[in-house]
Coordinates of C-alpha atoms in Angstrom, one line a residue:
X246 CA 102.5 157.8 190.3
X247 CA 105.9 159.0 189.9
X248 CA 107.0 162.7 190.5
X249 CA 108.1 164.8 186.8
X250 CA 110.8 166.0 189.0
X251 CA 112.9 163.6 190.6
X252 CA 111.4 160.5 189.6
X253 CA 110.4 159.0 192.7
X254 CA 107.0 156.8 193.9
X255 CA 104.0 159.4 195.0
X256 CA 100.7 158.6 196.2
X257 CA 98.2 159.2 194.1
X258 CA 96.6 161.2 196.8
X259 CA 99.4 163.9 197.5
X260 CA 100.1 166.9 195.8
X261 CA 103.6 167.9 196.7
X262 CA 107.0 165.4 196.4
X263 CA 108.2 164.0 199.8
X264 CA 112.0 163.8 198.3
X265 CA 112.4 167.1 196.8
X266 CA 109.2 169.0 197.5
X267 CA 107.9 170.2 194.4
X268 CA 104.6 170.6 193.8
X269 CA 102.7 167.6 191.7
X270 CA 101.0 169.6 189.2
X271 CA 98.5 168.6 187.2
X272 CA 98.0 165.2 189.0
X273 CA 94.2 164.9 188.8
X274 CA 94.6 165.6 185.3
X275 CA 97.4 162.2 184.9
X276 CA 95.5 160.6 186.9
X277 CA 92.9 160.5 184.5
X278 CA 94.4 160.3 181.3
X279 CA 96.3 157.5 183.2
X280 CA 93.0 155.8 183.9
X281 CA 92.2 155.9 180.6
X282 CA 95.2 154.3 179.5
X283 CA 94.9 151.6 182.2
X284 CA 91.2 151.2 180.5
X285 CA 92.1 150.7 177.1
X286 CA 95.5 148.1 177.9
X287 CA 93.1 146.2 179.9
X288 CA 90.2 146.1 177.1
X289 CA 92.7 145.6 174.4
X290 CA 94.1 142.9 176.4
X291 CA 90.5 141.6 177.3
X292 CA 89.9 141.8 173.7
X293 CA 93.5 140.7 172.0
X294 CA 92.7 136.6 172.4
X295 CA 89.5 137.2 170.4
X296 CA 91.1 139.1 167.8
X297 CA 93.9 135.9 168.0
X298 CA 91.4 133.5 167.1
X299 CA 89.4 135.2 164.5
X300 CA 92.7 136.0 162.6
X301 CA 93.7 132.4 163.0
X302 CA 89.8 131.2 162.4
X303 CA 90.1 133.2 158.9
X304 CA 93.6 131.6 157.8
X305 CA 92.5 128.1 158.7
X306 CA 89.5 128.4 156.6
X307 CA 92.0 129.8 154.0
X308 CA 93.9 126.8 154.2
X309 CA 91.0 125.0 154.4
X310 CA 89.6 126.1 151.3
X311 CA 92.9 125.5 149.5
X312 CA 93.6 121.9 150.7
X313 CA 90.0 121.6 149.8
X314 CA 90.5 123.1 145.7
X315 CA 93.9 120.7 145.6
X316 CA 92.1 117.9 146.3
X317 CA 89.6 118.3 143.9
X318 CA 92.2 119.3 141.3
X319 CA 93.6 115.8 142.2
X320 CA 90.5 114.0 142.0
X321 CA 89.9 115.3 139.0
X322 CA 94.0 114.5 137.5
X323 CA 92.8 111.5 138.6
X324 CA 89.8 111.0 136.7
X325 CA 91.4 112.5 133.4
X326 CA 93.9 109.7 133.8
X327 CA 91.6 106.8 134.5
X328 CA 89.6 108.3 130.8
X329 CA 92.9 108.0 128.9
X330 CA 93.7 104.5 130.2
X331 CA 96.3 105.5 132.6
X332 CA 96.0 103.3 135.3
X333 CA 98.7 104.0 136.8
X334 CA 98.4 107.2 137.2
X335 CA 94.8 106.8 137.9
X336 CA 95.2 104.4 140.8
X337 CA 98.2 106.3 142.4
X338 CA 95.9 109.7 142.1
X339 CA 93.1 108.1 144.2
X340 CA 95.1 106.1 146.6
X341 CA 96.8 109.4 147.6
X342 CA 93.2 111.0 148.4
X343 CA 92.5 108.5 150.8
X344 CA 89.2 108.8 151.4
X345 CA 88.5 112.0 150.0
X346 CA 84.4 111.5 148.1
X347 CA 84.7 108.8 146.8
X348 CA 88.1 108.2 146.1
X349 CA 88.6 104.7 147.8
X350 CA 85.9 103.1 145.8
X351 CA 87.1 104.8 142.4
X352 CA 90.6 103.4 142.9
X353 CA 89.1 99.9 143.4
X354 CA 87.3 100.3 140.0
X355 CA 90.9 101.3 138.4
X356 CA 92.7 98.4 139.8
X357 CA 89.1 95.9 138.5
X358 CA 89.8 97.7 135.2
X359 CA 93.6 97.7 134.9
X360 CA 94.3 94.3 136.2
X361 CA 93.2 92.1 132.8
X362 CA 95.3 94.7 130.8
X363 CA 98.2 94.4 133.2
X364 CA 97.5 90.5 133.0
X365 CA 97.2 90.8 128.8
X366 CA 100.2 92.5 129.0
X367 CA 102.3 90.2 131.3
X368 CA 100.8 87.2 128.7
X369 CA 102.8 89.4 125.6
X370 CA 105.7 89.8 126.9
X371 CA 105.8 85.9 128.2
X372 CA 105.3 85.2 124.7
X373 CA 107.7 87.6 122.8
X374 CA 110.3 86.6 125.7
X375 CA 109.5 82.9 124.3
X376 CA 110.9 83.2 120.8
X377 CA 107.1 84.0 119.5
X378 CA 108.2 87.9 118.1
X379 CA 104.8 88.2 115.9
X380 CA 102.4 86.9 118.2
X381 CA 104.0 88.6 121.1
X382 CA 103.8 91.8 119.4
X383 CA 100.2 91.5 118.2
X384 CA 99.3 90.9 121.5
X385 CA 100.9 94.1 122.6
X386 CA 99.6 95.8 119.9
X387 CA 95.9 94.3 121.1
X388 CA 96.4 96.0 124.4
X389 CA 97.6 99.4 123.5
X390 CA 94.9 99.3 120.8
X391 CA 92.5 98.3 124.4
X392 CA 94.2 101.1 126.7
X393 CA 95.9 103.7 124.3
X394 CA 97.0 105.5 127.6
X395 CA 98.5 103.0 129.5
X396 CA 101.9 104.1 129.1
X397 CA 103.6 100.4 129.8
X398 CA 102.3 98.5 127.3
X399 CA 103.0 101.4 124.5
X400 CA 106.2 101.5 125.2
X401 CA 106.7 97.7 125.4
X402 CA 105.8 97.7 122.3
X403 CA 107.9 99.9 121.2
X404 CA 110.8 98.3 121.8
X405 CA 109.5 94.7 121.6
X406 CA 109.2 95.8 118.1
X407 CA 112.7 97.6 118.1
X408 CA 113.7 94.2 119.2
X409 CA 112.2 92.1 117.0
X410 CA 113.4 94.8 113.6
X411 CA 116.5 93.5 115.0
X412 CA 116.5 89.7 115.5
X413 CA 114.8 89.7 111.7
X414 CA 117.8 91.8 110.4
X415 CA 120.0 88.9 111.7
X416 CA 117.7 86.4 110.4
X417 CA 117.9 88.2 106.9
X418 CA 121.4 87.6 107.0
X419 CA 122.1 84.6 108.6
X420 CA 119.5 83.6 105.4
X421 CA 120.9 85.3 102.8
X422 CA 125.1 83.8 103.8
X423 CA 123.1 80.2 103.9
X424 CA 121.1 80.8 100.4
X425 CA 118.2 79.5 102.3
X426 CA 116.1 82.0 100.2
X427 CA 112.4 80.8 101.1
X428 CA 113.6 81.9 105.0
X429 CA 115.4 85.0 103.8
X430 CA 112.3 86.1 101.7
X431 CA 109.8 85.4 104.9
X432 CA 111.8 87.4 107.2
X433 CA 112.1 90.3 104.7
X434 CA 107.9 90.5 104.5
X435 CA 107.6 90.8 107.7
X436 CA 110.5 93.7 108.0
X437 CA 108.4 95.1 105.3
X438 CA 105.4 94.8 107.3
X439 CA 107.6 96.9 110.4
X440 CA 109.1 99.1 108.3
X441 CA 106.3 99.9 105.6
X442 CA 108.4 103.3 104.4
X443 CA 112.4 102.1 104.4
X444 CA 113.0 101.7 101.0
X445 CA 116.0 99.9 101.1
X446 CA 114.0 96.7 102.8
X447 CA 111.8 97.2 99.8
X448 CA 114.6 96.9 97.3
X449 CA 116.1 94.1 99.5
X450 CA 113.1 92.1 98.9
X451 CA 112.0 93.1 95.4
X452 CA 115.6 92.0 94.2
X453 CA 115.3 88.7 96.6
X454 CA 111.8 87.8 95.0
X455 CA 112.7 88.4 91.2
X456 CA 116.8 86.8 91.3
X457 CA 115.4 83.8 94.3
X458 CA 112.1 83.8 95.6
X459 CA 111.5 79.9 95.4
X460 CA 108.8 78.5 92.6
X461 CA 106.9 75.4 93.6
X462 CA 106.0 73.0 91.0
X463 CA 106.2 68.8 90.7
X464 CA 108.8 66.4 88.5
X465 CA 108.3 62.7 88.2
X466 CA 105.5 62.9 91.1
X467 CA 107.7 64.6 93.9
X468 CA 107.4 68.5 94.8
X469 CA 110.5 70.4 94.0
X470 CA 111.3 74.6 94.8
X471 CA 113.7 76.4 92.3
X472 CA 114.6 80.3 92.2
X473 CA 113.7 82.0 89.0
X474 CA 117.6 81.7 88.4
X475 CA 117.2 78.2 88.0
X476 CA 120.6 77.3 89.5
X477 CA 118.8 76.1 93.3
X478 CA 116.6 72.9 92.8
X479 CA 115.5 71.6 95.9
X480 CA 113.3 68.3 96.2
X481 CA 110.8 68.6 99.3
X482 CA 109.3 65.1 98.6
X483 CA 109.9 61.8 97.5
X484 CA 108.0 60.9 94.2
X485 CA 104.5 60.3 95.6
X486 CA 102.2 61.2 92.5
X487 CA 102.1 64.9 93.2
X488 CA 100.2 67.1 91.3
X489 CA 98.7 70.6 91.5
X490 CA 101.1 72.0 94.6
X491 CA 100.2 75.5 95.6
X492 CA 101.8 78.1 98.0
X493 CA 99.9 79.1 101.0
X494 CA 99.5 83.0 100.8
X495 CA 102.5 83.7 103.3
X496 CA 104.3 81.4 101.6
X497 CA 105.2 79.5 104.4
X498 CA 102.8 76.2 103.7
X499 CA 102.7 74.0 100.4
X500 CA 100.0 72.1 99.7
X501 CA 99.6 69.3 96.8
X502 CA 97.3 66.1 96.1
X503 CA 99.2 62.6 95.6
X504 CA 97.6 60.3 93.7
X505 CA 98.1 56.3 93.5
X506 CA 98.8 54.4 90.2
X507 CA 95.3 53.0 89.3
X508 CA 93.6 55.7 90.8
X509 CA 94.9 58.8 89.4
X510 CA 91.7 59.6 87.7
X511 CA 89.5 60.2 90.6
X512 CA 91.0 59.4 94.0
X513 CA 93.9 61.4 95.2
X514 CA 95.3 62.7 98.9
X515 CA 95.7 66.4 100.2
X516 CA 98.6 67.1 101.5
X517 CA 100.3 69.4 102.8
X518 CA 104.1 70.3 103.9
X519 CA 106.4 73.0 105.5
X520 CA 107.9 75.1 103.0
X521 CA 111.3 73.7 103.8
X522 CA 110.1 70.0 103.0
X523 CA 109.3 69.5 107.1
X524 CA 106.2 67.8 108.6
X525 CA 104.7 66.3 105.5
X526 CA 101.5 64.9 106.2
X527 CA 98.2 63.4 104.4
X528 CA 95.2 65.5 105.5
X529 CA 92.1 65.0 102.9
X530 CA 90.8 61.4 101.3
X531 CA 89.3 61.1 98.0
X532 CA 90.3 64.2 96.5
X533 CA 89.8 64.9 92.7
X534 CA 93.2 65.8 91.4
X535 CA 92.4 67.8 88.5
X536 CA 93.1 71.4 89.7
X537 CA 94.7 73.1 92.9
X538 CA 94.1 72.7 96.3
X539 CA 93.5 76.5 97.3
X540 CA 94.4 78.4 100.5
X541 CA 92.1 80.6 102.2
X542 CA 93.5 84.2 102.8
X543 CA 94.4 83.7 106.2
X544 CA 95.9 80.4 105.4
X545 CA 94.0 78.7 108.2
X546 CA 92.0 77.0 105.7
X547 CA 92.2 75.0 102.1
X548 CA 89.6 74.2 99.7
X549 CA 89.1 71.2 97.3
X550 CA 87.2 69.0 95.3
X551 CA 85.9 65.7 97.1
X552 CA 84.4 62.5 95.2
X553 CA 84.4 61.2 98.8
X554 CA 80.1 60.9 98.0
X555 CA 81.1 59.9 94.7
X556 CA 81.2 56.3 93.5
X557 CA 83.3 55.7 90.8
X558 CA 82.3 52.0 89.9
X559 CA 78.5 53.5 89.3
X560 CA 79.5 57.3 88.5
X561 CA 76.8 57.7 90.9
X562 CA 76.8 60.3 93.9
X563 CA 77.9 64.0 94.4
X564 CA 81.5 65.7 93.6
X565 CA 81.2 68.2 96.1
X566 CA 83.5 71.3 97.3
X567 CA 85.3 70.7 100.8
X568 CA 86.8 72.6 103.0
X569 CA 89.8 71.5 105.3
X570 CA 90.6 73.3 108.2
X571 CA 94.4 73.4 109.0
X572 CA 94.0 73.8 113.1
X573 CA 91.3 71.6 113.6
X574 CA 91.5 68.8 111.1
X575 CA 88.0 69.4 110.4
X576 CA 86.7 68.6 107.0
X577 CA 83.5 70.1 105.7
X578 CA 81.4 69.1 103.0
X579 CA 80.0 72.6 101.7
X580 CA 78.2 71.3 98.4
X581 CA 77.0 68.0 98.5
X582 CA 73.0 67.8 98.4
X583 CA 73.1 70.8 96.7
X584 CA 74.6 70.4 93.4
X585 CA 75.7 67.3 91.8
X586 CA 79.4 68.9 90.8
X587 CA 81.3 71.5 91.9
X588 CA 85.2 72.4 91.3
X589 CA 87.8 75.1 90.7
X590 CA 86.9 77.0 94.1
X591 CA 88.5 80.6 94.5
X592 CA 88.3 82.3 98.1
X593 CA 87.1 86.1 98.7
X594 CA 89.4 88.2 100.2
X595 CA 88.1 88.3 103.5
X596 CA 87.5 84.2 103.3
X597 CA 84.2 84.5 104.0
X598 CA 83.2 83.1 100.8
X599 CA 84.3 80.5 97.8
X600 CA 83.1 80.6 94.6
X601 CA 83.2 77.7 92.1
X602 CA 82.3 76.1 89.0
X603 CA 79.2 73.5 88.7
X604 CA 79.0 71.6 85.6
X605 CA 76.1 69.5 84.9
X606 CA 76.9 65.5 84.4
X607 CA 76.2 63.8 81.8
X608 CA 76.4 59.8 82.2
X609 CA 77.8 58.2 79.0
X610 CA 75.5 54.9 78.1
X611 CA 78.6 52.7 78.5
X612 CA 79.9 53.7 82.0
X613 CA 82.0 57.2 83.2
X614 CA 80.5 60.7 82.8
X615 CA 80.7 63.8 80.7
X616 CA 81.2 67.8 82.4
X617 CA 78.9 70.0 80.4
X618 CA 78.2 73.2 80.5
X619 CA 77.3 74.8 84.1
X620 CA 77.0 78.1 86.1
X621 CA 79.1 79.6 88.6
X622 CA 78.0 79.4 92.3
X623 CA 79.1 80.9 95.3
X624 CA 78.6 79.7 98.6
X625 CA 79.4 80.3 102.5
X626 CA 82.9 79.1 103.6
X627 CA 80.9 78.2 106.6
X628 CA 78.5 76.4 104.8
X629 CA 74.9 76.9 103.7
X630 CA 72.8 77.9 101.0
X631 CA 74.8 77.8 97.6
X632 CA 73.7 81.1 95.1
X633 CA 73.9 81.1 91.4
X634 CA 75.8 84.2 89.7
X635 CA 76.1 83.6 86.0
X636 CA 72.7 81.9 85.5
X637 CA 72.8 80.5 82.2
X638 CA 74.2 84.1 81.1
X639 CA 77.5 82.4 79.7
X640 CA 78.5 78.6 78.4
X641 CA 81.3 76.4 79.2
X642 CA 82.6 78.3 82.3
X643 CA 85.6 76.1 83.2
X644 CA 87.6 78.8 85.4
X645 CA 86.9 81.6 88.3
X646 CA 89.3 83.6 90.3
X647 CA 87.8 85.9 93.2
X648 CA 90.1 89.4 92.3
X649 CA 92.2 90.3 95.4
X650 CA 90.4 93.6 94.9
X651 CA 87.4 91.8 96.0
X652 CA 84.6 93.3 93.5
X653 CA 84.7 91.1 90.4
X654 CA 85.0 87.9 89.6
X655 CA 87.2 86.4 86.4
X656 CA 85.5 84.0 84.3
X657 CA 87.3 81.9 81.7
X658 CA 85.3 79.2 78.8
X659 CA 87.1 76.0 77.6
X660 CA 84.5 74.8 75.6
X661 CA 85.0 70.7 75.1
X662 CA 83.0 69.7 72.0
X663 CA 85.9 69.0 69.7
X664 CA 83.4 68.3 66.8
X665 CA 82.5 72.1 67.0
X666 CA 85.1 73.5 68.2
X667 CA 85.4 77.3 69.9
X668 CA 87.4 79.8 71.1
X669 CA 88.3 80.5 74.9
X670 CA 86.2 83.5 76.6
X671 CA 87.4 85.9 79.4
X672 CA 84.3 87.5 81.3
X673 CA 84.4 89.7 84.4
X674 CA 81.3 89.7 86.8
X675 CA 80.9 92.8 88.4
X676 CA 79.6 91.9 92.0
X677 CA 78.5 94.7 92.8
X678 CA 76.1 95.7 89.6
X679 CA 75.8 91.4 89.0
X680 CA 77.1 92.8 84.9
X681 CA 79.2 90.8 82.9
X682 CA 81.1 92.3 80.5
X683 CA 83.8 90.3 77.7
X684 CA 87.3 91.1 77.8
X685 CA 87.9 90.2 73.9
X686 CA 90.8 88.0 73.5
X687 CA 90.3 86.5 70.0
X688 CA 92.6 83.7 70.0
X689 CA 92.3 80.0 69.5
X690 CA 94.7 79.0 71.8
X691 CA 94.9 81.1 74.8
X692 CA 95.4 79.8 78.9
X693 CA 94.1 79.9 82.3
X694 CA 94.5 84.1 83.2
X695 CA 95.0 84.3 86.8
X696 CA 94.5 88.0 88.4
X697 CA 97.6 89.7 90.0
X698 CA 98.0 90.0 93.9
X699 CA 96.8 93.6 93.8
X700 CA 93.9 93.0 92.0
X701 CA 94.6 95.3 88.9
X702 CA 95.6 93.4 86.4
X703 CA 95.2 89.6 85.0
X704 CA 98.2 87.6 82.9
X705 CA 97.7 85.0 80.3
X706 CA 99.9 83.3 77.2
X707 CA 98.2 83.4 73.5
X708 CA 99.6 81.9 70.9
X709 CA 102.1 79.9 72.9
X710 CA 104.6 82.8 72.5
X711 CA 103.0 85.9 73.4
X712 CA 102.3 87.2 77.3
X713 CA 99.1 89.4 77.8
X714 CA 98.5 91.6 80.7
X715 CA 95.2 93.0 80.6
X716 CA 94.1 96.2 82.9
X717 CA 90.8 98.6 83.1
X718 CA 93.9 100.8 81.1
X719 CA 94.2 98.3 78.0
X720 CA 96.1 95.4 77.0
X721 CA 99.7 95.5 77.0
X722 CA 101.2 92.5 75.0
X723 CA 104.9 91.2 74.6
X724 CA 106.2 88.3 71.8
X725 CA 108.7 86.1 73.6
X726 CA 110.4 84.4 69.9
X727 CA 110.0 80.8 71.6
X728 CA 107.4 78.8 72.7
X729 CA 106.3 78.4 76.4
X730 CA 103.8 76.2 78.7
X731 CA 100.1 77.6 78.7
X732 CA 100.5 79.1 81.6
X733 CA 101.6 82.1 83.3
X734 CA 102.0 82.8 87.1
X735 CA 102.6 86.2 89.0
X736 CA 105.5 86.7 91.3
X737 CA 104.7 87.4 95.4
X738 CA 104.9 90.8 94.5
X739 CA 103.2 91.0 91.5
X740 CA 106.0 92.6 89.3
X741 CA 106.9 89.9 87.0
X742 CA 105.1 87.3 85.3
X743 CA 106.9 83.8 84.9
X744 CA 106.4 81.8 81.2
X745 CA 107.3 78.2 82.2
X746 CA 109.1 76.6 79.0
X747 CA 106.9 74.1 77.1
X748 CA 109.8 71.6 77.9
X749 CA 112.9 70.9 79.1
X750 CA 115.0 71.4 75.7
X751 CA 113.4 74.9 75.9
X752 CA 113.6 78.3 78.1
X753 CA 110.9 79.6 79.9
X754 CA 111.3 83.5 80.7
X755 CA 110.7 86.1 83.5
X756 CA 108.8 89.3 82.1
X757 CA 109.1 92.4 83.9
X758 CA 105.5 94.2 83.9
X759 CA 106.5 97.1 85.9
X760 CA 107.6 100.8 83.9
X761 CA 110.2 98.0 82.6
X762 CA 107.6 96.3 80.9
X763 CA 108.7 93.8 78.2
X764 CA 112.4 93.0 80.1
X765 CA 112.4 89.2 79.8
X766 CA 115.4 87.2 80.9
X767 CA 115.4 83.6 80.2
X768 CA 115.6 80.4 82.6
X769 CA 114.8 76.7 82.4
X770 CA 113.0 74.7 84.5
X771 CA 112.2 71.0 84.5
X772 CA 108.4 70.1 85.5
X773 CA 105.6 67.8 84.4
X774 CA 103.2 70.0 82.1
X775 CA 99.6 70.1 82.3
X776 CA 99.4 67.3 79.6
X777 CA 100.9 64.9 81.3
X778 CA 101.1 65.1 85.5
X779 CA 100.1 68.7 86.5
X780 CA 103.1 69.9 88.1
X781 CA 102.8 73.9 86.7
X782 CA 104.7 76.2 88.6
X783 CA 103.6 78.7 91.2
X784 CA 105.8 81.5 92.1
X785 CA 103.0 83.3 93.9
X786 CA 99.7 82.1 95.9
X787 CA 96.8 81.7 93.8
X788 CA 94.1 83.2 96.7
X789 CA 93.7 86.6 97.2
X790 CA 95.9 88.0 100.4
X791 CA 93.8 88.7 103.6
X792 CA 92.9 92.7 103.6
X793 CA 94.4 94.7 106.0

């Protein structure tokens, strides 16, 4: 110990200083409390790496039990992202967990699930970057609709479309500078399609279909296009003995039957052409050319009338409704062993369907055959049982058309005993309820209605002057002052109604039937009329459009 005094070593043992000689009081007492002190710093000490690693033991687990909650939040991010389809995320989330539960396995199941969408996806955009705009972006529009959360493929298609709004705004114009007005009008439907609200793409189009949207109709056997101007003729074919031609529902196809001199009564060829007079080509034998060939909604498909059963030498045999598939080049015989006739087919909406007219034959003592009066049937588009829906109910039905809206059917009379002679009747069959009910018309001389692309109204001529639009509302009429064909077709968009003229010394006329109704503006046009070869023109597509 150390004296109080002068600072110097002692032993613990003496009581008195050996430098300066003071007395050590008090030095049991130190010593004690000293002894104590040298107790407790060598516990603590003893004690202090315990202390140490509980301390450290209780922030590890700390730690422990963080890293532990992170992980699981991640796991979880993780999961949340693989439920809203982002794979991306989803993989990367797992991957960094390594292998954390089950995270390794969970990550292979993203990458099992994510690679055919990744594939789909690469497939679009090999298309789109091919030239192929509207299949490449349905595709894209498939895969976003198959993982709404994969962030890639919506915004791909975001600005695959951006891209594509743009290249048919060139188009448009490129068109328009070239008067190549069938192009112009195809690439301003689908901008429509895009851009469903700009209203100044409407009004591009509506003025595009009512001053140019091309008309289809035959002259002297060949197929010829001409605006509703009447200043741009434009002959697709050679004369061939075409009759009937009809617009596929985009517009984009034209189909026609071509009958040989000899034959024209019976036997006549489908076929069918690009709307720009390209890739003409005979796809259907033995075709009755008495009426349209008729599109299915999706255009993939075209009905007809075959006598390809039928033997015209013995008027024995079955003229039967076909069906001619446009990919495939296969013809079906839908019909035939079934009813002895069946004509005039009209597509449902959804092309699931076609009705038609059967007449019953009547074989004349001296040869040929006589159409009296029938039902209309309905039947399969891919094939089977055929189903009566007038059943006697009516006589003479001569005419259907399927509405676009795709719950009633039009029914139109042309009774053919000229000794007794009677008006024309308009019937619509609700499909629903199976009730017909008579849309009065009372006029001798009235023509084929045909309903408008929307379903709501149906056109037809009376009187040879007057044009009739008929709605659940009433009947809305207008006097023209001149005589026209019997015949009246819509326009694409159903907002005018063309009157062909009767003949080329005459005008036919375009009537507004919008809240301009009764604006007519006259044009001519040369075709051959229904008494002589059948070449009526079509502005729009008689089938209903495919829904949706």
């Amino acid at each position: 110990m150390f004296c109080t005094s002068c600072g110097s070593l002692v032993s613990e043992t003496s009581t008195n200083c050996p430098v300066c000689g003071r007395g050590l009081s008090g030095a049991g007492g130190r010593r004690q409390s000293s002894s104590r002190s040298f107790n407790f710093a060598r516990i603590f000490l003893a004690v202090l790496p315990l202390l140490m690693v509980t301390t450290l033991a209780g922030v590890g687990a700390q730690q422990w039990k963080e890293h532990r909650r992170e992980r699981n939040a991640a796991y979880a991010q993780a999961e949340a992202a693989l439920a809203a389809g982002d794979f991306d995320a989803a993989e990367l989330g797992f991957g960094a967990l390594g292998d954390y539960r089950d995270a390794g396995a969970r990550r292979d199941e993203v990458q099992a699930a994510a690679d055919p969408v990744r594939r789909a996806l690469d497939a679009a955009m090999a298309t789109f970057d091919a030239g192929d705009y509207a299949t490449g972006v349905a595709m894209l529009e498939q895969v976003v609709q198959t993982a709404p959360g994969y962030a890639p493929a919506a915004d791909q298609l975001a600005s695959s479309r951006t891209a594509w709004i743009e290249q048919l705004t060139r188009d448009v114009a490129s068109a328009t500078a070239n008067r190549d007005w069938l192009e112009a009008e195809l690439e301003l439907r689908q901008l429509t399609e895009l851009l469903p609200a700009d209203q100044h793409v409407a009004t591009e189009l509506a003025e595009l279909v009512r001053n140019h949207a091309p008309i289809v109709f035959a002259r002297d056997g060949a197929v010829f296009l001409d605006g509703p101007n009447g200043d741009q003729e434009d002959a697709l074919t050679a004369p061939m003995g075409a009759v009937f031609p009809s617009w596929s529902p985009d517009r984009s196809s034209i189909a026609f039957i071509s009958t040989t001199e000899g034959e024209r009564r019976f036997n006549g060829t489908l076929m069918v052409l690009n709307g720009d007079g390209t890739d003409l080509r005979a796809v259907a034998y033995d075709v009755l050319p008495y009426s349209w060939p008729v599109w299915s909604p999706d255009g993939s498909r075209i009905a007809f009338t075959s006598v390809a059963a039928f033997d015209t030498e013995t008027f024995m045999g079955d003229i039967a409704l076909h069906v001619y598939d446009v990919a495939t080049g296969e013809e079906t015989d839908l019909t035939g062993g079934q009813l002895p006739h069946a004509a005039i087919p009209t597509w449902s909406p959804d092309g699931a369907q076609i009705a038609f007219v059967s007449n019953t034959i009547e074989r004349r003592p001296g040869g040929g055959i006589d159409l009296r009066d029938g039902d209309v049937y309905v039947v399969p588009a891919a094939g089977g049982d055929v189903r009566n829906l007038t059943k006697n109910r009516i006589f003479d039905e001569w005419w259907v058309q399927w509405s676009p809206a795709g719950d009633r059917m039009l029914i139109f009379t042309a009774p053919g005993d000229w000794a007794a002679p009677a008006m024309s009747r308009l019937y619509l069959l609700a499909l629903d309820s199976d009730e017909l009910t008579e849309v009065p018309i009372d006029e001798w001389q009235t023509s084929l209605p045909l309903w408008s692309p929307d379903g709501t109204k149906i056109a037809y001529v009376t009187s040879g002057d007057t044009v009739n639009i008929w709605s659940d509302d009433g009947l809305q009429w207008i006097q023209l002052g001149a005589e026209v064909s019997s015949f009246a077709s819509w326009s694409p968009d159903g907002r005018y109604v063309l009157a062909p003229p009767v003949d080329d010394a005459h005008p036919g006329y375009v009537v507004d039937v919008t809240d301009r109704f009764g604006t007519i503006t006259p044009f001519e046009l040369d075709f051959d009329s229904m008494r002589s070869s059948n070449g009526l023109p079509i502005w729009g597509s008689l089938t209903p459009p495919s829904p949706g």
